[in-house]
Amino acid sequence: MRDPSFGRSAALFRAFLREQDDPDAAYELLARDAADQIERLVPLEGRVVVDVGGGRGYFTREFRRRGAHGYLFEPDSAELGPAASAGPTGPGGTAAGPGETAGPGRTTAGSSGTVASSDRTTVGSGGTLACSDRTAAGSGGTVVVADGYLLPLADGAADVCFSSNVLEHVRDPGTFLSELVRVTRPGGLIYVSFTNWLSPWGGHEWAPWHYLGAERARARYERRTGRAAKHRLGENLFAIGVGPTLRHVRGRDDVEILSARSRYWPVLPGVVTRIPVVREFATWNLLLLLRRCS
């Protein structure tokens, strides 16, 4: 799909509306779209791509389908689901998808689906990752249960570091971003997107009622659905803003901003992020494409 375009935005929005009923279709489309965005800057084939907070498997699976050596780092093993052991896809792929990052753990699951403890992970021959304690990167790829603040990777291990819709779920986004930068090689690409708090979807499952207060919105969701809300503000969802994030990234000397734009806008997606106040409501989802400085 051409990006930006009304057709692309409409297709993503329709898939988004069906997310609860058909998550596979929604996230597979989003994964293809994200891979397309990356490949406008760097080809994925043969690259080491690290997906941080990838959840169930859609993004990593798409990267591997396009020839990348894709590796998923997810803190919550419950988020991995059956896709994590679904078997090879593409050049030995495993599955990954949207998730959250904040939690301890340094265990790895190899192609057999077994779990092995790991220490630091380094780049081995052929662009694969090998764990210095036990090797978990086999023909079926690697899933690593790991803390997003302290990834078990050597400095500069990845050609591309990818994080989709994770930053709003971490308490300390600056430290999280620093870890993404650390594991990316000089000249490598860092892809970060997140839903900012004041966007119409900032409250996630209890949006847009978060504009009336987080606890009120959460209580309304639970009353109407009869289900416990997944997110609670200040615990696994945080009020992150577009302006503060842009100021933080612009103040860093270890990355160059290639693009700062609305991820889903159909026209002039970079313009809305330049308008104070308006950007907090209208950006919806901020996409940062960064290059690691040498």
Short mmCIF file of C-alpha atoms in Angstrom, two decimals:
data_model
loop_
_atom_site.label_atom_id
_atom_site.label_comp_id
_atom_site.label_asym_id
_atom_site.label_seq_id
_atom_site.Cartn_x
_atom_site.Cartn_y
_atom_site.Cartn_z
CA MET A 1 0.00 0.00 0.00
CA ARG A 2 1.18 3.50 -0.79
CA ASP A 3 2.17 5.37 2.35
CA PRO A 4 0.72 7.84 3.10
CA SER A 5 -2.59 7.42 1.27
CA PHE A 6 -6.29 7.40 2.05
CA GLY A 7 -6.56 3.80 0.84
CA ARG A 8 -3.88 2.62 3.28
CA SER A 9 -5.36 4.52 6.22
CA ALA A 10 -8.86 3.23 5.44
CA ALA A 11 -7.63 -0.37 5.20
CA LEU A 12 -5.78 -0.12 8.52
CA PHE A 13 -8.77 1.54 10.20
CA ARG A 14 -11.16 -1.17 8.98
CA ALA A 15 -8.81 -3.86 10.26
CA PHE A 16 -8.47 -2.00 13.55
CA LEU A 17 -12.26 -1.98 14.01
CA ARG A 18 -12.29 -5.78 13.56
CA GLU A 19 -9.32 -6.38 15.86
CA GLN A 20 -11.32 -8.00 18.67
CA ASP A 21 -13.10 -10.40 16.31
CA ASP A 22 -10.24 -11.09 13.90
CA PRO A 23 -6.89 -10.15 15.47
CA ASP A 24 -4.89 -12.24 12.99
CA ALA A 25 -6.13 -10.25 10.00
CA ALA A 26 -5.60 -6.92 11.79
CA TYR A 27 -2.08 -7.58 13.00
CA GLU A 28 -0.89 -9.38 9.89
CA LEU A 29 -1.90 -6.31 7.86
CA LEU A 30 -0.16 -4.02 10.37
CA ALA A 31 2.95 -6.20 10.24
CA ARG A 32 3.09 -6.03 6.44
CA ASP A 33 2.65 -2.27 6.62
CA ALA A 34 5.46 -1.87 9.19
CA ALA A 35 7.79 -4.07 7.12
CA ASP A 36 7.03 -1.95 4.06
CA GLN A 37 7.93 1.19 6.02
CA ILE A 38 11.26 -0.31 7.07
CA GLU A 39 12.08 -1.52 3.57
CA ARG A 40 11.72 1.99 2.21
CA LEU A 41 14.88 2.71 4.19
CA VAL A 42 16.71 -0.62 4.37
CA PRO A 43 16.12 -4.06 2.81
CA LEU A 44 15.16 -6.69 5.36
CA GLU A 45 16.70 -9.66 3.60
CA GLY A 46 19.75 -10.91 5.49
CA ARG A 47 19.40 -8.34 8.27
CA VAL A 48 19.31 -9.08 11.99
CA VAL A 49 16.01 -7.64 13.24
CA VAL A 50 15.20 -7.51 16.95
CA ASP A 51 11.52 -7.09 17.87
CA VAL A 52 11.18 -5.85 21.45
CA GLY A 53 7.79 -6.42 23.09
CA GLY A 54 6.50 -8.37 20.10
CA GLY A 55 3.85 -10.42 21.89
CA ARG A 56 2.20 -13.13 19.80
CA GLY A 57 4.31 -13.08 16.71
CA TYR A 58 3.02 -11.15 13.76
CA PHE A 59 5.86 -8.69 13.19
CA THR A 60 8.76 -11.08 13.59
CA ARG A 61 7.04 -13.62 11.38
CA GLU A 62 6.65 -11.01 8.62
CA PHE A 63 10.29 -9.93 8.93
CA ARG A 64 11.43 -13.52 8.59
CA ARG A 65 9.10 -14.08 5.65
CA ARG A 66 11.02 -11.29 3.90
CA GLY A 67 14.37 -12.91 4.55
CA ALA A 68 15.42 -11.24 7.79
CA HIS A 69 16.96 -13.01 10.77
CA GLY A 70 14.13 -12.02 13.11
CA TYR A 71 14.24 -12.43 16.90
CA LEU A 72 11.49 -11.70 19.37
CA PHE A 73 12.17 -10.35 22.88
CA GLU A 74 9.06 -10.37 25.07
CA PRO A 75 8.91 -9.99 28.86
CA ASP A 76 5.62 -11.78 29.45
CA SER A 77 5.53 -15.43 28.43
CA ALA A 78 1.73 -15.35 28.66
CA GLU A 79 1.69 -12.83 25.79
CA LEU A 80 3.53 -15.23 23.48
CA GLY A 81 0.61 -17.63 23.09
CA PRO A 82 0.68 -20.63 20.76
CA ALA A 83 2.27 -18.62 17.93
CA ALA A 84 5.63 -18.71 19.68
CA SER A 85 5.92 -22.43 19.06
CA ALA A 86 4.05 -22.57 15.78
CA GLY A 87 7.12 -23.69 13.84
CA PRO A 88 9.24 -22.28 11.03
CA THR A 89 8.00 -19.55 8.74
CA GLY A 90 10.03 -18.05 5.90
CA PRO A 91 13.77 -18.55 6.36
CA GLY A 92 13.29 -20.53 9.58
CA GLY A 93 10.81 -18.11 11.14
CA THR A 94 8.95 -17.94 14.39
CA ALA A 95 6.00 -15.74 15.18
CA ALA A 96 5.76 -12.41 17.00
CA GLY A 97 3.31 -9.55 17.42
CA PRO A 98 2.14 -6.57 19.44
CA GLY A 99 2.79 -6.67 23.16
CA GLU A 100 4.10 -4.76 26.12
CA THR A 101 7.56 -4.39 27.56
CA ALA A 102 8.31 -4.25 31.26
CA GLY A 103 9.27 -7.29 33.21
CA PRO A 104 12.25 -9.35 34.23
CA GLY A 105 13.48 -12.56 32.74
CA ARG A 106 16.30 -14.00 30.70
CA THR A 107 15.09 -17.23 29.24
CA THR A 108 15.07 -18.20 25.60
CA ALA A 109 12.97 -20.52 23.53
CA GLY A 110 14.62 -22.14 20.53
CA SER A 111 13.22 -23.83 17.46
CA SER A 112 12.09 -26.82 19.49
CA GLY A 113 9.98 -24.55 21.70
CA THR A 114 12.04 -25.52 24.76
CA VAL A 115 13.22 -22.88 27.19
CA ALA A 116 16.86 -22.31 28.03
CA SER A 117 18.49 -19.73 30.28
CA SER A 118 20.70 -17.18 28.57
CA ASP A 119 23.29 -14.61 29.41
CA ARG A 120 24.36 -12.12 26.76
CA THR A 121 23.46 -12.73 23.13
CA THR A 122 25.87 -11.91 20.34
CA VAL A 123 25.87 -11.91 16.57
CA GLY A 124 27.21 -15.15 15.16
CA SER A 125 28.13 -16.24 11.67
CA GLY A 126 25.49 -15.85 9.00
CA GLY A 127 23.81 -12.98 10.80
CA THR A 128 22.22 -15.18 13.46
CA LEU A 129 22.18 -14.58 17.20
CA ALA A 130 23.86 -17.04 19.54
CA CYS A 131 23.47 -17.06 23.31
CA SER A 132 26.75 -17.09 25.19
CA ASP A 133 25.34 -19.49 27.79
CA ARG A 134 23.17 -21.82 25.72
CA THR A 135 22.43 -21.52 22.04
CA ALA A 136 18.74 -21.00 21.35
CA ALA A 137 18.90 -19.75 17.78
CA GLY A 138 18.16 -22.70 15.58
CA SER A 139 16.49 -23.32 12.26
CA GLY A 140 13.16 -22.30 13.76
CA GLY A 141 14.31 -18.92 15.09
CA THR A 142 14.42 -17.54 18.62
CA VAL A 143 11.99 -16.21 21.17
CA VAL A 144 13.57 -14.63 24.24
CA VAL A 145 11.68 -13.82 27.42
CA ALA A 146 13.58 -10.73 28.53
CA ASP A 147 13.36 -7.37 30.27
CA GLY A 148 13.07 -4.53 27.76
CA TYR A 149 15.22 -2.34 30.00
CA LEU A 150 18.05 -4.87 30.00
CA LEU A 151 18.06 -6.93 26.83
CA PRO A 152 20.40 -9.95 26.83
CA LEU A 153 22.16 -8.69 23.69
CA ALA A 154 25.63 -7.44 22.99
CA ASP A 155 26.12 -3.82 21.95
CA GLY A 156 25.34 -3.31 18.26
CA ALA A 157 23.88 -6.80 17.75
CA ALA A 158 20.97 -5.70 15.53
CA ASP A 159 20.76 -4.10 12.11
CA VAL A 160 17.18 -3.08 12.88
CA CYS A 161 15.61 -2.69 16.33
CA PHE A 162 11.81 -2.66 16.21
CA SER A 163 9.24 -1.74 18.86
CA SER A 164 5.56 -1.29 18.00
CA ASN A 165 3.07 0.06 20.52
CA VAL A 166 5.26 -0.63 23.52
CA LEU A 167 6.53 2.75 24.76
CA GLU A 168 3.21 3.70 26.39
CA HIS A 169 3.50 0.57 28.53
CA VAL A 170 6.90 1.29 30.10
CA ARG A 171 7.41 3.42 33.20
CA ASP A 172 10.74 4.86 32.03
CA PRO A 173 10.61 5.42 28.25
CA GLY A 174 14.02 7.16 28.17
CA THR A 175 15.80 4.13 29.60
CA PHE A 176 13.85 1.84 27.28
CA LEU A 177 14.88 3.90 24.24
CA SER A 178 18.50 3.87 25.40
CA GLU A 179 18.44 0.08 25.44
CA LEU A 180 17.05 -0.04 21.89
CA VAL A 181 19.87 2.26 20.80
CA ARG A 182 22.51 0.22 22.61
CA VAL A 183 21.67 -3.05 20.85
CA THR A 184 21.53 -1.41 17.40
CA ARG A 185 24.73 -1.23 15.37
CA PRO A 186 26.08 2.19 14.31
CA GLY A 187 24.20 3.17 11.16
CA GLY A 188 21.39 0.76 12.01
CA LEU A 189 17.69 1.58 12.06
CA ILE A 190 15.45 1.96 15.12
CA TYR A 191 11.68 1.80 14.57
CA VAL A 192 9.56 2.99 17.52
CA SER A 193 5.84 3.70 17.55
CA PHE A 194 3.42 4.27 20.39
CA THR A 195 -0.11 5.47 21.11
CA ASN A 196 0.11 8.74 23.03
CA TRP A 197 -2.17 9.27 26.01
CA LEU A 198 -4.26 12.17 24.65
CA SER A 199 -4.99 10.49 21.32
CA PRO A 200 -8.54 9.15 20.84
CA TRP A 201 -7.20 5.65 21.56
CA GLY A 202 -4.89 6.64 24.42
CA GLY A 203 -6.96 4.75 26.96
CA HIS A 204 -6.76 1.56 24.90
CA GLU A 205 -9.74 -0.70 25.62
CA TRP A 206 -11.47 2.00 27.69
CA ALA A 207 -10.95 4.80 25.14
CA PRO A 208 -12.19 7.42 24.39
CA TRP A 209 -13.62 7.69 27.89
CA HIS A 210 -10.12 8.22 29.30
CA TYR A 211 -10.68 11.91 28.52
CA LEU A 212 -13.06 11.91 31.53
CA GLY A 213 -10.47 10.30 33.79
CA ALA A 214 -8.64 6.99 33.75
CA GLU A 215 -10.37 5.34 36.71
CA ARG A 216 -13.81 6.43 35.58
CA ALA A 217 -13.14 5.10 32.08
CA ARG A 218 -11.79 1.83 33.42
CA ALA A 219 -14.80 1.34 35.70
CA ARG A 220 -17.16 2.09 32.82
CA TYR A 221 -15.47 -0.52 30.63
CA GLU A 222 -15.71 -3.19 33.32
CA ARG A 223 -19.33 -2.33 34.06
CA ARG A 224 -20.38 -2.47 30.41
CA THR A 225 -18.42 -5.58 29.39
CA GLY A 226 -18.40 -7.59 32.60
CA ARG A 227 -14.67 -8.19 32.06
CA ALA A 228 -11.66 -6.93 33.96
CA ALA A 229 -9.79 -4.23 32.03
CA LYS A 230 -6.32 -5.26 30.89
CA HIS A 231 -4.73 -1.89 31.56
CA ARG A 232 -4.45 0.33 34.61
CA LEU A 233 -2.90 3.79 34.40
CA GLY A 234 0.37 3.98 36.30
CA GLU A 235 0.84 0.19 36.33
CA ASN A 236 0.98 -1.07 32.74
CA LEU A 237 -0.18 2.03 30.86
CA PHE A 238 1.38 5.48 31.15
CA ALA A 239 0.40 8.97 30.05
CA ILE A 240 3.16 9.51 27.49
CA GLY A 241 3.02 12.56 25.24
CA VAL A 242 4.22 13.41 21.74
CA GLY A 243 5.96 16.68 22.64
CA PRO A 244 8.01 15.36 25.58
CA THR A 245 9.06 12.31 23.58
CA LEU A 246 10.19 14.40 20.62
CA ARG A 247 12.15 16.73 22.89
CA HIS A 248 13.85 13.77 24.52
CA VAL A 249 14.83 12.18 21.22
CA ARG A 250 16.02 15.48 19.71
CA GLY A 251 18.20 16.01 22.77
CA ARG A 252 20.05 12.72 22.31
CA ASP A 253 23.42 12.60 20.59
CA ASP A 254 23.34 8.88 19.80
CA VAL A 255 20.51 8.93 17.23
CA GLU A 256 19.52 10.88 14.13
CA ILE A 257 15.81 11.40 13.48
CA LEU A 258 14.95 10.22 9.97
CA SER A 259 11.20 10.66 10.43
CA ALA A 260 8.81 11.76 13.18
CA ARG A 261 5.25 11.35 11.93
CA SER A 262 1.78 10.09 12.60
CA ARG A 263 1.84 6.38 11.83
CA TYR A 264 -1.65 6.26 10.30
CA TRP A 265 -2.45 9.68 8.85
CA PRO A 266 -3.34 9.61 5.12
CA VAL A 267 -1.81 13.00 4.22
CA LEU A 268 1.13 15.07 5.47
CA PRO A 269 1.78 12.74 8.42
CA GLY A 270 4.85 14.71 9.49
CA VAL A 271 3.06 18.05 9.75
CA VAL A 272 0.71 17.24 12.62
CA THR A 273 3.61 16.28 14.91
CA ARG A 274 5.05 19.82 14.58
CA ILE A 275 2.01 21.63 16.00
CA PRO A 276 2.11 21.91 19.81
CA VAL A 277 -1.07 20.92 21.67
CA VAL A 278 -2.80 19.78 18.47
CA ARG A 279 -0.28 16.95 18.04
CA GLU A 280 -1.18 15.50 21.41
CA PHE A 281 -4.73 14.84 20.23
CA ALA A 282 -4.35 14.43 16.47
CA THR A 283 -1.18 12.35 16.03
CA TRP A 284 -3.00 9.24 17.34
CA ASN A 285 0.16 7.11 17.09
CA LEU A 286 3.66 8.59 16.86
CA LEU A 287 6.16 6.80 14.62
CA LEU A 288 9.87 7.52 15.06
CA LEU A 289 12.40 6.23 12.55
CA LEU A 290 15.88 6.75 13.97
CA ARG A 291 19.40 6.02 12.80
CA ARG A 292 22.00 4.99 15.37
CA CYS A 293 24.93 7.38 15.25
CA SER A 294 28.45 5.96 15.13
#
